[in-house]
mmCIF file of C-alpha atoms and ligand atoms in Angstrom:
data_model
loop_
_atom_site.group_PDB
_atom_site.id
_atom_site.type_symbol
_atom_site.label_atom_id
_atom_site.label_comp_id
_atom_site.label_asym_id
_atom_site.label_seq_id
_atom_site.Cartn_x
_atom_site.Cartn_y
_atom_site.Cartn_z
ATOM 1 C CA MET A 37 -0.334 0.466 0.126
ATOM 2 C CA GLU A 38 1.059 3.303 -1.017
ATOM 3 C CA GLU A 39 3.379 5.534 2.356
ATOM 4 C CA TYR A 40 0.233 8.458 2.586
ATOM 5 C CA LYS A 41 -2.606 5.346 2.365
ATOM 6 C CA GLN A 42 -0.363 3.207 5.388
ATOM 7 C CA PHE A 43 0.393 6.928 7.080
ATOM 8 C CA TYR A 44 -3.440 6.785 8.096
ATOM 9 C CA TRP A 45 -3.553 3.500 10.087
ATOM 10 C CA GLY A 46 -4.662 3.634 13.497
ATOM 11 C CA LYS A 47 -4.826 7.672 13.864
ATOM 12 C CA THR A 48 -7.626 9.361 14.855
ATOM 13 C CA VAL A 49 -8.816 11.972 12.489
ATOM 14 C CA LEU A 50 -11.939 13.872 12.620
ATOM 15 C CA VAL A 51 -14.189 14.585 9.824
ATOM 16 C CA THR A 52 -16.865 17.450 10.162
ATOM 17 C CA GLY A 53 -19.827 17.315 7.144
ATOM 18 C CA GLY A 54 -19.226 12.945 7.079
ATOM 19 C CA ALA A 55 -22.511 12.537 6.469
ATOM 20 C CA GLY A 56 -22.186 14.446 3.483
ATOM 21 C CA ALA A 57 -20.967 14.220 0.075
ATOM 22 C CA ILE A 58 -17.784 14.552 0.343
ATOM 23 C CA GLY A 59 -17.329 13.616 3.796
ATOM 24 C CA SER A 60 -19.138 10.694 3.811
ATOM 25 C CA ASN A 61 -16.505 8.893 1.028
ATOM 26 C CA LEU A 62 -14.044 10.108 2.663
ATOM 27 C CA THR A 63 -15.161 8.505 5.720
ATOM 28 C CA ARG A 64 -15.463 5.286 4.269
ATOM 29 C CA LYS A 65 -12.227 5.465 2.745
ATOM 30 C CA LEU A 66 -10.448 6.255 6.260
ATOM 31 C CA ALA A 67 -12.060 3.455 8.127
ATOM 32 C CA GLU A 68 -11.388 1.181 5.270
ATOM 33 C CA LEU A 69 -7.669 2.287 6.030
ATOM 34 C CA GLY A 70 -7.688 1.613 9.839
ATOM 35 C CA ALA A 71 -8.232 4.913 10.950
ATOM 36 C CA HIS A 72 -10.489 6.212 14.541
ATOM 37 C CA VAL A 73 -12.714 8.122 12.390
ATOM 38 C CA ILE A 74 -14.920 10.428 14.890
ATOM 39 C CA VAL A 75 -18.008 12.570 12.127
ATOM 40 C CA VAL A 76 -19.134 15.331 13.465
ATOM 41 C CA ASP A 77 -22.369 16.262 11.232
ATOM 42 C CA ASP A 78 -25.847 18.193 12.426
ATOM 43 C CA LEU A 79 -27.370 16.418 8.990
ATOM 44 C CA SER A 80 -28.980 19.733 7.743
ATOM 45 C CA SER A 81 -27.531 18.709 4.013
ATOM 46 C CA GLY A 82 -26.424 14.643 4.670
ATOM 47 C CA GLN A 83 -27.915 11.387 5.287
ATOM 48 C CA ILE A 84 -27.207 9.519 8.574
ATOM 49 C CA TRP A 85 -27.441 6.116 5.663
ATOM 50 C CA ASN A 86 -25.130 7.616 3.903
ATOM 51 C CA ILE A 87 -22.281 7.317 7.072
ATOM 52 C CA PRO A 88 -20.315 4.040 7.131
ATOM 53 C CA SER A 89 -21.713 1.781 10.093
ATOM 54 C CA VAL A 90 -18.535 -0.062 11.156
ATOM 55 C CA SER A 91 -16.983 -0.176 14.950
ATOM 56 C CA ASN A 92 -14.066 2.476 14.336
ATOM 57 C CA VAL A 93 -16.406 4.492 12.597
ATOM 58 C CA LEU A 94 -18.523 6.924 15.735
ATOM 59 C CA PHE A 95 -21.039 9.576 14.814
ATOM 60 C CA VAL A 96 -21.744 12.630 16.963
ATOM 61 C CA LYS A 97 -24.731 14.374 16.024
ATOM 62 C CA GLY A 98 -24.711 18.079 15.887
ATOM 63 C CA SER A 99 -23.541 21.504 15.307
ATOM 64 C CA ILE A 100 -20.230 22.813 15.089
ATOM 65 C CA LEU A 101 -21.357 25.699 15.973
ATOM 66 C CA ASP A 102 -22.337 23.851 19.237
ATOM 67 C CA GLU A 103 -19.460 24.728 21.838
ATOM 68 C CA VAL A 104 -21.003 21.423 23.929
ATOM 69 C CA ILE A 105 -20.632 19.556 21.142
ATOM 70 C CA LEU A 106 -16.851 20.950 19.802
ATOM 71 C CA LYS A 107 -15.763 19.879 22.938
ATOM 72 C CA ARG A 108 -17.185 16.203 23.008
ATOM 73 C CA VAL A 109 -14.996 15.602 19.816
ATOM 74 C CA PHE A 110 -12.005 17.454 20.501
ATOM 75 C CA PHE A 111 -12.058 15.830 23.546
ATOM 76 C CA GLU A 112 -11.415 12.502 21.208
ATOM 77 C CA ARG A 113 -8.051 14.384 20.601
ATOM 78 C CA PRO A 114 -7.611 14.155 17.143
ATOM 79 C CA GLN A 115 -4.592 14.242 15.252
ATOM 80 C CA ILE A 116 -5.832 15.233 11.807
ATOM 81 C CA VAL A 117 -9.268 17.105 11.023
ATOM 82 C CA PHE A 118 -10.680 17.173 7.646
ATOM 83 C CA HIS A 119 -12.771 20.310 8.164
ATOM 84 C CA LEU A 120 -16.014 19.893 5.450
ATOM 85 C CA ALA A 121 -18.704 20.660 7.282
ATOM 86 C CA ALA A 122 -20.528 24.030 4.950
ATOM 87 C CA PHE A 123 -23.472 25.119 4.465
ATOM 88 C CA PHE A 124 -24.071 24.539 0.635
ATOM 89 C CA ALA A 125 -23.781 25.889 -1.762
ATOM 90 C CA ASN A 126 -24.272 29.285 -4.072
ATOM 91 C CA GLN A 127 -28.475 28.979 -4.579
ATOM 92 C CA ASN A 128 -28.657 28.537 -0.446
ATOM 93 C CA SER A 129 -26.718 31.103 0.643
ATOM 94 C CA VAL A 130 -28.719 33.794 -1.244
ATOM 95 C CA ASP A 131 -31.748 32.397 0.025
ATOM 96 C CA HIS A 132 -30.167 31.829 3.763
ATOM 97 C CA PRO A 133 -26.435 34.316 3.732
ATOM 98 C CA GLU A 134 -26.688 34.730 7.214
ATOM 99 C CA ARG A 135 -26.425 31.092 8.354
ATOM 100 C CA ASP A 136 -23.831 30.760 5.267
ATOM 101 C CA LEU A 137 -21.720 32.723 6.790
ATOM 102 C CA MET A 138 -22.526 31.567 10.761
ATOM 103 C CA VAL A 139 -21.918 27.974 9.422
ATOM 104 C CA ASN A 140 -19.132 28.605 6.869
ATOM 105 C CA GLY A 141 -17.574 32.077 9.057
ATOM 106 C CA MET A 142 -18.161 31.139 12.672
ATOM 107 C CA GLY A 143 -18.211 27.349 12.261
ATOM 108 C CA THR A 144 -14.661 27.657 10.815
ATOM 109 C CA LEU A 145 -13.044 29.731 12.580
ATOM 110 C CA ARG A 146 -13.977 27.682 16.050
ATOM 111 C CA MET A 147 -12.882 24.766 14.354
ATOM 112 C CA LEU A 148 -9.590 25.766 13.720
ATOM 113 C CA GLU A 149 -9.197 27.549 17.429
ATOM 114 C CA TYR A 150 -10.206 24.260 18.891
ATOM 115 C CA SER A 151 -7.324 22.769 16.835
ATOM 116 C CA VAL A 152 -4.453 25.276 18.283
ATOM 117 C CA LEU A 153 -6.184 24.477 21.698
ATOM 118 C CA THR A 154 -6.198 20.484 21.598
ATOM 119 C CA GLY A 155 -3.049 19.994 19.312
ATOM 120 C CA VAL A 156 -3.966 19.246 16.184
ATOM 121 C CA GLU A 157 -1.164 17.842 13.574
ATOM 122 C CA ARG A 158 -2.671 18.766 10.371
ATOM 123 C CA PHE A 159 -6.058 20.644 9.259
ATOM 124 C CA ALA A 160 -7.443 20.329 5.568
ATOM 125 C CA TYR A 161 -9.676 22.655 4.798
ATOM 126 C CA ALA A 162 -12.638 22.061 2.351
ATOM 127 C CA SER A 163 -12.296 25.048 -0.284
ATOM 128 C CA SER A 164 -13.828 25.331 -3.169
ATOM 129 C CA GLY A 165 -12.276 26.348 -6.803
ATOM 130 C CA CYS A 166 -16.050 26.847 -7.578
ATOM 131 C CA ALA A 167 -16.702 29.949 -4.798
ATOM 132 C CA ILE A 168 -13.402 31.494 -4.690
ATOM 133 C CA TYR A 169 -11.963 32.368 -7.974
ATOM 134 C CA GLY A 170 -15.298 34.617 -9.096
ATOM 135 C CA GLY A 171 -17.236 34.760 -12.542
ATOM 136 C CA ASP A 172 -14.753 35.614 -14.788
ATOM 137 C CA MET A 173 -11.148 34.483 -14.408
ATOM 138 C CA PRO A 174 -8.196 33.181 -17.091
ATOM 139 C CA LEU A 175 -8.308 29.200 -18.126
ATOM 140 C CA PRO A 176 -7.255 26.577 -16.632
ATOM 141 C CA LEU A 177 -7.340 28.644 -13.347
ATOM 142 C CA LYS A 178 -4.203 28.609 -11.345
ATOM 143 C CA GLU A 179 -4.096 29.240 -8.354
ATOM 144 C CA ASP A 180 -2.366 32.586 -7.826
ATOM 145 C CA PHE A 181 -5.567 33.977 -9.631
ATOM 146 C CA VAL A 182 -7.280 36.144 -7.176
ATOM 147 C CA THR A 183 -10.140 38.118 -7.157
ATOM 148 C CA MET A 184 -12.464 40.432 -5.842
ATOM 149 C CA HIS A 185 -15.716 39.424 -8.071
ATOM 150 C CA LEU A 186 -17.366 36.751 -6.043
ATOM 151 C CA SER A 187 -20.852 36.937 -6.320
ATOM 152 C CA THR A 188 -22.244 34.892 -3.829
ATOM 153 C CA PRO A 189 -22.172 34.881 0.194
ATOM 154 C CA TYR A 190 -21.129 31.018 -0.535
ATOM 155 C CA GLN A 191 -18.541 32.625 -2.624
ATOM 156 C CA ILE A 192 -17.291 34.585 0.322
ATOM 157 C CA THR A 193 -17.380 32.623 2.729
ATOM 158 C CA LYS A 194 -15.187 30.095 0.850
ATOM 159 C CA MET A 195 -12.539 32.524 0.709
ATOM 160 C CA LEU A 196 -12.717 33.960 4.278
ATOM 161 C CA GLY A 197 -12.596 30.005 5.503
ATOM 162 C CA GLU A 198 -9.088 30.550 3.313
ATOM 163 C CA LEU A 199 -8.008 33.578 4.620
ATOM 164 C CA TYR A 200 -8.744 32.691 8.433
ATOM 165 C CA CYS A 201 -6.628 29.069 7.705
ATOM 166 C CA ASN A 202 -3.926 31.879 6.781
ATOM 167 C CA PHE A 203 -3.925 33.436 9.602
ATOM 168 C CA PHE A 204 -3.670 30.652 11.879
ATOM 169 C CA TYR A 205 -1.526 28.758 9.683
ATOM 170 C CA HIS A 206 1.298 32.754 10.567
ATOM 171 C CA HIS A 207 0.473 33.445 13.469
ATOM 172 C CA TYR A 208 -0.513 29.869 15.935
ATOM 173 C CA GLY A 209 1.997 27.568 13.367
ATOM 174 C CA LEU A 210 -1.534 25.040 12.419
ATOM 175 C CA LYS A 211 -0.136 22.874 10.008
ATOM 176 C CA VAL A 212 -3.571 23.626 7.847
ATOM 177 C CA VAL A 213 -3.760 22.884 4.079
ATOM 178 C CA LYS A 214 -6.246 24.163 1.244
ATOM 179 C CA PRO A 215 -7.314 21.671 -0.794
ATOM 180 C CA ARG A 216 -9.474 23.130 -3.505
ATOM 181 C CA PHE A 217 -12.018 20.867 -4.646
ATOM 182 C CA PHE A 218 -14.122 22.039 -8.696
ATOM 183 C CA ASN A 219 -17.882 20.296 -9.082
ATOM 184 C CA SER A 220 -17.390 17.060 -7.168
ATOM 185 C CA TYR A 221 -20.041 14.510 -8.506
ATOM 186 C CA GLY A 222 -20.415 10.772 -7.181
ATOM 187 C CA PRO A 223 -21.712 7.883 -5.605
ATOM 188 C CA GLY A 224 -23.292 9.470 -1.354
ATOM 189 C CA GLU A 225 -25.150 13.466 -2.916
ATOM 190 C CA VAL A 226 -28.548 13.235 -2.503
ATOM 191 C CA PRO A 227 -30.587 15.135 -5.245
ATOM 192 C CA GLY A 228 -32.258 18.289 -3.963
ATOM 193 C CA GLN A 229 -32.379 22.100 -4.257
ATOM 194 C CA TYR A 230 -29.790 23.244 -3.622
ATOM 195 C CA ARG A 231 -28.087 20.241 -5.016
ATOM 196 C CA ASN A 232 -25.337 20.209 -7.846
ATOM 197 C CA VAL A 233 -26.425 19.188 -11.180
ATOM 198 C CA ILE A 234 -25.147 15.960 -11.291
ATOM 199 C CA PRO A 235 -26.998 14.373 -8.830
ATOM 200 C CA ASN A 236 -30.060 16.615 -9.861
ATOM 201 C CA PHE A 237 -29.611 15.450 -14.114
ATOM 202 C CA ILE A 238 -29.588 11.765 -12.718
ATOM 203 C CA TYR A 239 -33.022 12.487 -10.552
ATOM 204 C CA TRP A 240 -35.353 14.258 -12.810
ATOM 205 C CA ALA A 241 -33.447 11.283 -15.937
ATOM 206 C CA MET A 242 -34.752 8.404 -13.562
ATOM 207 C CA LYS A 243 -38.257 9.799 -13.509
ATOM 208 C CA GLY A 244 -38.172 10.321 -16.929
ATOM 209 C CA LEU A 245 -38.532 14.617 -17.113
ATOM 210 C CA PRO A 246 -37.179 16.702 -19.003
ATOM 211 C CA LEU A 247 -33.206 18.512 -18.240
ATOM 212 C CA PRO A 248 -33.681 22.017 -17.273
ATOM 213 C CA ILE A 249 -30.512 23.902 -18.603
ATOM 214 C CA THR A 250 -30.208 27.696 -16.730
ATOM 215 C CA GLY A 251 -28.492 28.560 -19.598
ATOM 216 C CA THR A 252 -27.295 27.542 -23.436
ATOM 217 C CA GLY A 253 -26.280 24.022 -22.598
ATOM 218 C CA GLU A 254 -22.424 25.585 -24.004
ATOM 219 C CA GLU A 255 -21.672 26.325 -20.590
ATOM 220 C CA THR A 256 -18.333 23.567 -19.387
ATOM 221 C CA ARG A 257 -17.684 22.448 -15.579
ATOM 222 C CA ASP A 258 -14.540 21.039 -14.859
ATOM 223 C CA PHE A 259 -16.707 18.228 -13.510
ATOM 224 C CA THR A 260 -14.255 15.870 -10.929
ATOM 225 C CA TYR A 261 -15.185 12.564 -9.301
ATOM 226 C CA VAL A 262 -15.477 11.880 -5.404
ATOM 227 C CA GLY A 263 -13.452 9.070 -4.944
ATOM 228 C CA ASP A 264 -10.355 11.595 -6.873
ATOM 229 C CA LEU A 265 -11.018 14.387 -4.398
ATOM 230 C CA VAL A 266 -11.144 11.793 -1.867
ATOM 231 C CA ASP A 267 -7.758 10.737 -2.828
ATOM 232 C CA GLY A 268 -6.806 14.365 -3.312
ATOM 233 C CA LEU A 269 -7.584 14.434 0.209
ATOM 234 C CA LEU A 270 -6.192 12.286 2.182
ATOM 235 C CA ARG A 271 -2.901 12.745 -0.262
ATOM 236 C CA ALA A 272 -3.101 16.225 1.724
ATOM 237 C CA GLY A 273 -3.490 15.605 5.006
ATOM 238 C CA TYR A 274 -0.419 13.500 5.096
ATOM 239 C CA PHE A 275 2.048 15.460 2.578
ATOM 240 C CA GLU A 276 4.931 18.031 4.355
ATOM 241 C CA SER A 277 4.917 19.368 0.787
ATOM 242 C CA ALA A 278 0.962 20.261 0.909
ATOM 243 C CA ILE A 279 1.282 23.103 4.781
ATOM 244 C CA GLY A 280 -0.136 26.074 4.258
ATOM 245 C CA GLN A 281 -0.650 25.289 0.572
ATOM 246 C CA SER A 282 -4.149 26.034 -1.439
ATOM 247 C CA PHE A 283 -4.159 24.303 -4.756
ATOM 248 C CA ASN A 284 -7.039 22.694 -6.985
ATOM 249 C CA LEU A 285 -8.281 19.672 -6.925
ATOM 250 C CA ALA A 286 -10.017 18.503 -9.940
ATOM 251 C CA SER A 287 -10.361 16.440 -12.986
ATOM 252 C CA GLY A 288 -8.727 19.135 -15.392
ATOM 253 C CA ARG A 289 -10.935 18.233 -18.304
ATOM 254 C CA GLU A 290 -13.876 20.387 -19.549
ATOM 255 C CA VAL A 291 -17.463 18.760 -19.957
ATOM 256 C CA LYS A 292 -20.156 21.082 -21.815
ATOM 257 C CA ILE A 293 -23.128 20.973 -19.604
ATOM 258 C CA ILE A 294 -25.591 19.652 -22.534
ATOM 259 C CA GLU A 295 -22.908 16.928 -23.451
ATOM 260 C CA LEU A 296 -23.430 16.054 -19.380
ATOM 261 C CA ALA A 297 -27.640 16.579 -19.939
ATOM 262 C CA ASN A 298 -26.917 14.008 -23.353
ATOM 263 C CA MET A 299 -25.168 11.226 -21.429
ATOM 264 C CA VAL A 300 -27.425 11.341 -18.532
ATOM 265 C CA ASN A 301 -30.124 10.667 -20.622
ATOM 266 C CA LYS A 302 -29.083 7.607 -22.271
ATOM 267 C CA LEU A 303 -27.288 6.488 -19.368
ATOM 268 C CA THR A 304 -30.728 6.761 -17.519
ATOM 269 C CA GLY A 305 -32.439 5.459 -20.797
ATOM 270 C CA ASN A 306 -34.901 8.875 -20.172
ATOM 271 C CA ASN A 307 -36.162 9.746 -23.931
ATOM 272 C CA ALA A 308 -37.714 12.852 -22.488
ATOM 273 C CA GLY A 309 -34.765 15.337 -23.978
ATOM 274 C CA VAL A 310 -33.691 18.525 -22.174
ATOM 275 C CA ARG A 311 -35.898 22.075 -21.606
ATOM 276 C CA PHE A 312 -33.816 25.940 -21.645
ATOM 277 C CA VAL A 313 -35.098 27.854 -18.267
ATOM 278 C CA SER A 314 -33.221 30.761 -17.423
ATOM 279 C CA ARG A 315 -30.118 31.393 -16.714
ATOM 280 C CA ARG A 316 -29.557 32.206 -12.959
ATOM 281 C CA LYS A 317 -28.621 35.741 -11.437
ATOM 282 C CA TRP A 318 -25.563 35.005 -9.479
ATOM 283 C CA ASP A 319 -24.299 32.177 -12.100
ATOM 284 C CA THR A 320 -22.031 34.244 -14.385
ATOM 285 C CA LYS A 321 -19.722 31.763 -15.112
ATOM 286 C CA LYS A 322 -19.031 30.256 -18.843
ATOM 287 C CA ARG A 323 -16.331 27.852 -19.129
ATOM 288 C CA LEU A 324 -14.822 26.272 -15.942
ATOM 289 C CA LEU A 325 -11.721 24.505 -16.414
ATOM 290 C CA ALA A 326 -8.900 23.719 -13.741
ATOM 291 C CA SER A 327 -5.155 23.578 -14.057
ATOM 292 C CA ILE A 328 -4.294 20.345 -12.132
ATOM 293 C CA GLU A 329 -0.736 21.046 -12.016
ATOM 294 C CA LEU A 330 0.300 22.135 -8.195
ATOM 295 C CA ALA A 331 -1.395 18.995 -6.405
ATOM 296 C CA LYS A 332 0.214 16.739 -8.833
ATOM 297 C CA LYS A 333 3.650 18.633 -7.588
ATOM 298 C CA LEU A 334 3.430 19.321 -4.013
ATOM 299 C CA ILE A 335 0.888 16.080 -3.530
ATOM 300 C CA GLY A 336 1.054 13.537 -6.460
ATOM 301 C CA TYR A 337 -2.251 14.130 -6.962
ATOM 302 C CA GLU A 338 -3.547 12.297 -9.723
ATOM 303 C CA PRO A 339 -6.970 11.906 -10.744
ATOM 304 C CA LYS A 340 -7.943 8.628 -12.233
ATOM 305 C CA MET A 341 -12.037 8.201 -13.144
ATOM 306 C CA GLN A 342 -13.473 8.442 -16.807
ATOM 307 C CA PHE A 343 -16.051 11.121 -16.676
ATOM 308 C CA GLU A 344 -18.704 7.962 -18.445
ATOM 309 C CA GLU A 345 -17.573 5.678 -16.460
ATOM 310 C CA GLY A 346 -17.934 8.010 -13.270
ATOM 311 C CA LEU A 347 -21.563 8.778 -14.353
ATOM 312 C CA LYS A 348 -22.688 4.893 -15.142
ATOM 313 C CA ILE A 349 -21.267 4.307 -11.131
ATOM 314 C CA THR A 350 -23.083 6.735 -9.973
ATOM 315 C CA ILE A 351 -26.371 6.362 -11.934
ATOM 316 C CA GLN A 352 -25.688 2.653 -10.000
ATOM 317 C CA TRP A 353 -25.496 4.040 -6.723
ATOM 318 C CA PHE A 354 -29.071 5.827 -7.147
ATOM 319 C CA ARG A 355 -30.829 2.003 -9.043
ATOM 320 C CA ASP A 356 -29.453 0.935 -5.378
ATOM 321 C CA ASN A 357 -30.281 2.916 -3.449
ATOM 322 C CA TRP A 358 -33.491 4.978 -5.026
ATOM 323 C CA GLU A 359 -36.181 4.953 -1.975
ATOM 324 C CA LYS A 360 -33.261 6.600 0.279
ATOM 325 C CA ILE A 361 -32.327 9.007 -2.125
ATOM 326 C CA GLU A 362 -35.992 9.673 -3.155
ATOM 327 C CA ALA A 363 -37.262 10.135 0.776
ATOM 328 C CA SER A 364 -34.236 12.627 1.164
ATOM 329 C CA ALA A 365 -34.183 14.783 -1.674
ATOM 330 C CA GLU A 366 -35.818 17.940 -0.858
ATOM 331 C CA PHE A 367 -37.156 20.075 -3.531
ATOM 332 C CA GLY A 368 -39.048 22.111 -0.888
ATOM 333 C CA PRO A 369 -42.213 24.579 -3.029
ATOM 334 C CA GLY A 370 -40.753 27.825 -2.737
ATOM 335 C CA ALA A 371 -37.569 27.831 -1.187
ATOM 336 C CA SER A 372 -35.824 28.355 -3.944
ATOM 337 C CA SER A 373 -36.319 30.888 -6.611
ATOM 338 C CA ALA A 374 -34.085 28.864 -8.555
ATOM 339 C CA VAL A 375 -36.037 25.427 -8.350
ATOM 340 C CA ARG A 376 -40.103 26.636 -8.601
ATOM 341 C CA GLU A 377 -40.206 25.606 -11.983
ATOM 342 C CA MET A 378 -38.814 22.232 -11.376
ATOM 343 C CA VAL A 379 -40.951 21.618 -8.096
ATOM 344 C CA ALA A 380 -44.011 23.104 -11.238
ATOM 345 C CA ILE A 381 -42.845 20.056 -13.571
ATOM 346 C CA LYS A 382 -42.940 17.601 -10.622
ATOM 347 C CA ASP A 383 -45.980 18.203 -9.177
HETATM 348 N N1 NAD B 564 -19.470 19.268 -3.858
HETATM 349 C C1 NAD B 564 -19.170 20.337 -4.434
HETATM 350 O O1 NAD B 564 -19.154 20.530 -5.756
HETATM 351 C C2 NAD B 564 -18.199 20.846 -3.597
HETATM 352 C C3 NAD B 564 -16.705 21.386 -4.645
HETATM 353 C C4 NAD B 564 -16.295 22.519 -3.760
HETATM 354 C C5 NAD B 564 -16.271 22.793 -2.155
HETATM 355 N N2 NAD B 564 -17.018 22.181 -1.762
HETATM 356 C C6 NAD B 564 -17.177 21.881 -0.145
HETATM 357 O O2 NAD B 564 -16.316 20.629 0.302
HETATM 358 C C7 NAD B 564 -17.152 20.721 0.898
HETATM 359 C C8 NAD B 564 -17.935 19.304 1.480
HETATM 360 O O3 NAD B 564 -19.233 19.190 0.044
HETATM 361 P P1 NAD B 564 -20.224 18.439 -0.112
HETATM 362 O O4 NAD B 564 -20.300 18.800 -1.320
HETATM 363 O O5 NAD B 564 -19.941 16.474 0.339
HETATM 364 O O6 NAD B 564 -21.735 18.826 1.217
HETATM 365 P P2 NAD B 564 -22.835 18.457 1.946
HETATM 366 O O7 NAD B 564 -23.638 19.483 1.689
HETATM 367 O O8 NAD B 564 -22.491 16.874 0.823
HETATM 368 O O9 NAD B 564 -22.032 18.216 2.557
HETATM 369 C C9 NAD B 564 -21.827 19.213 4.128
HETATM 370 C C10 NAD B 564 -22.052 18.318 5.093
HETATM 371 O O10 NAD B 564 -21.790 19.217 6.519
HETATM 372 C C11 NAD B 564 -23.099 19.192 7.254
HETATM 373 N N3 NAD B 564 -22.803 20.059 8.206
HETATM 374 C C12 NAD B 564 -23.672 21.262 7.407
HETATM 375 N N4 NAD B 564 -23.936 22.033 8.751
HETATM 376 C C13 NAD B 564 -22.966 21.886 9.821
HETATM 377 C C14 NAD B 564 -23.104 22.382 10.776
HETATM 378 N N5 NAD B 564 -23.152 23.454 11.367
HETATM 379 N N6 NAD B 564 -22.284 21.261 12.080
HETATM 380 C C15 NAD B 564 -21.680 20.312 11.351
HETATM 381 N N7 NAD B 564 -22.443 19.648 10.051
HETATM 382 C C16 NAD B 564 -22.908 20.689 8.737
HETATM 383 C C17 NAD B 564 -24.489 18.668 6.198
HETATM 384 O O11 NAD B 564 -25.481 18.046 7.417
HETATM 385 C C18 NAD B 564 -23.324 18.217 5.258
HETATM 386 O O12 NAD B 564 -23.873 16.510 5.660
HETATM 387 C C19 NAD B 564 -17.649 21.968 1.875
HETATM 388 O O13 NAD B 564 -17.228 22.379 2.298
HETATM 389 C C20 NAD B 564 -17.647 22.160 0.260
HETATM 390 O O14 NAD B 564 -17.999 24.080 0.761
HETATM 391 C C21 NAD B 564 -17.341 21.364 -2.774
#
């Protein structure tokens, strides 16, 4: 086994947001590698059935804003913290900006404080390349690109988290790492009004509905398989060269939204096609493509999953878990301006 994987055997690792799309996959992998994993999650967007039910995973239900919960989980003396809990994502933050600031801002600050106080050896912050680079940027995106033109509270608070990490690194010597994820997809992400396009497309396709494209369909995203992100996180928690650094974790490949929609329809056997709906006001990004050269250099990151293969695995996960997914998918009427049309279709 590679050294960075062996490293986790017997380690006590705290994963915030471990019931979520990426955190649940990370938790499963860490448990397989023999770590003692503590998951803290308030289940606001994660699912309890997503957390692996094995003896080396301890689940503590609660918020990272709750000091009683923080004392409980830091009492376990984690050596490594993967801080993935977040108020997710753009549209949610537009609808609920104060909760976004509390969880992504204050929650991250508290996690950093408790990590310093208890002598955590490595703190990995889940940053977002989709958020912190804003909407108008040179491609492929490199880590030294900085913008003040952030268009949602989520974009602002994901950047804020990085800035707090920098403060704790420089002032207290906390060994922080700041991987910037791009458009994760894969098993573990339940569709919903505030979720990403891939789980939502699969969900609508499996219901035989046309897939709503918010734009022209020519827009691109750098979709990254969750297993590749988890591998990047494991590396980020291990390699010394990552300390203090921000680096993209992406696939380094662009996919057009129309191609994605056609592929999902083909793989699910959906004949309903696509339909075009208006673009969301904050959604100004036409293309997204990340450079992954820095992550390759710092931590040997090498994404492996082919896009269509990753989609097939995700669709299979939907088929295997359809009842649970249907019961958990949240598309509440009226809550989000962006999905009102979809709710109307569903009804
Ligand atoms: N999914 C993506 O495409 C993507 C892209 C870039 C960055 N990220 C970042 O990666 C991380 C994980 O994303 P995800 O897609 O797994 O999101 P997710 O919503 O599936 O997971 C986040 C988890 O945090 C939990 N949570 C929220 N508020 C909490 C609180 N106050 N206390 C405790 N737990 C709380 C939720 O219940 C959920 O299980 C987030 O920090 C997100 O900003 C994700």
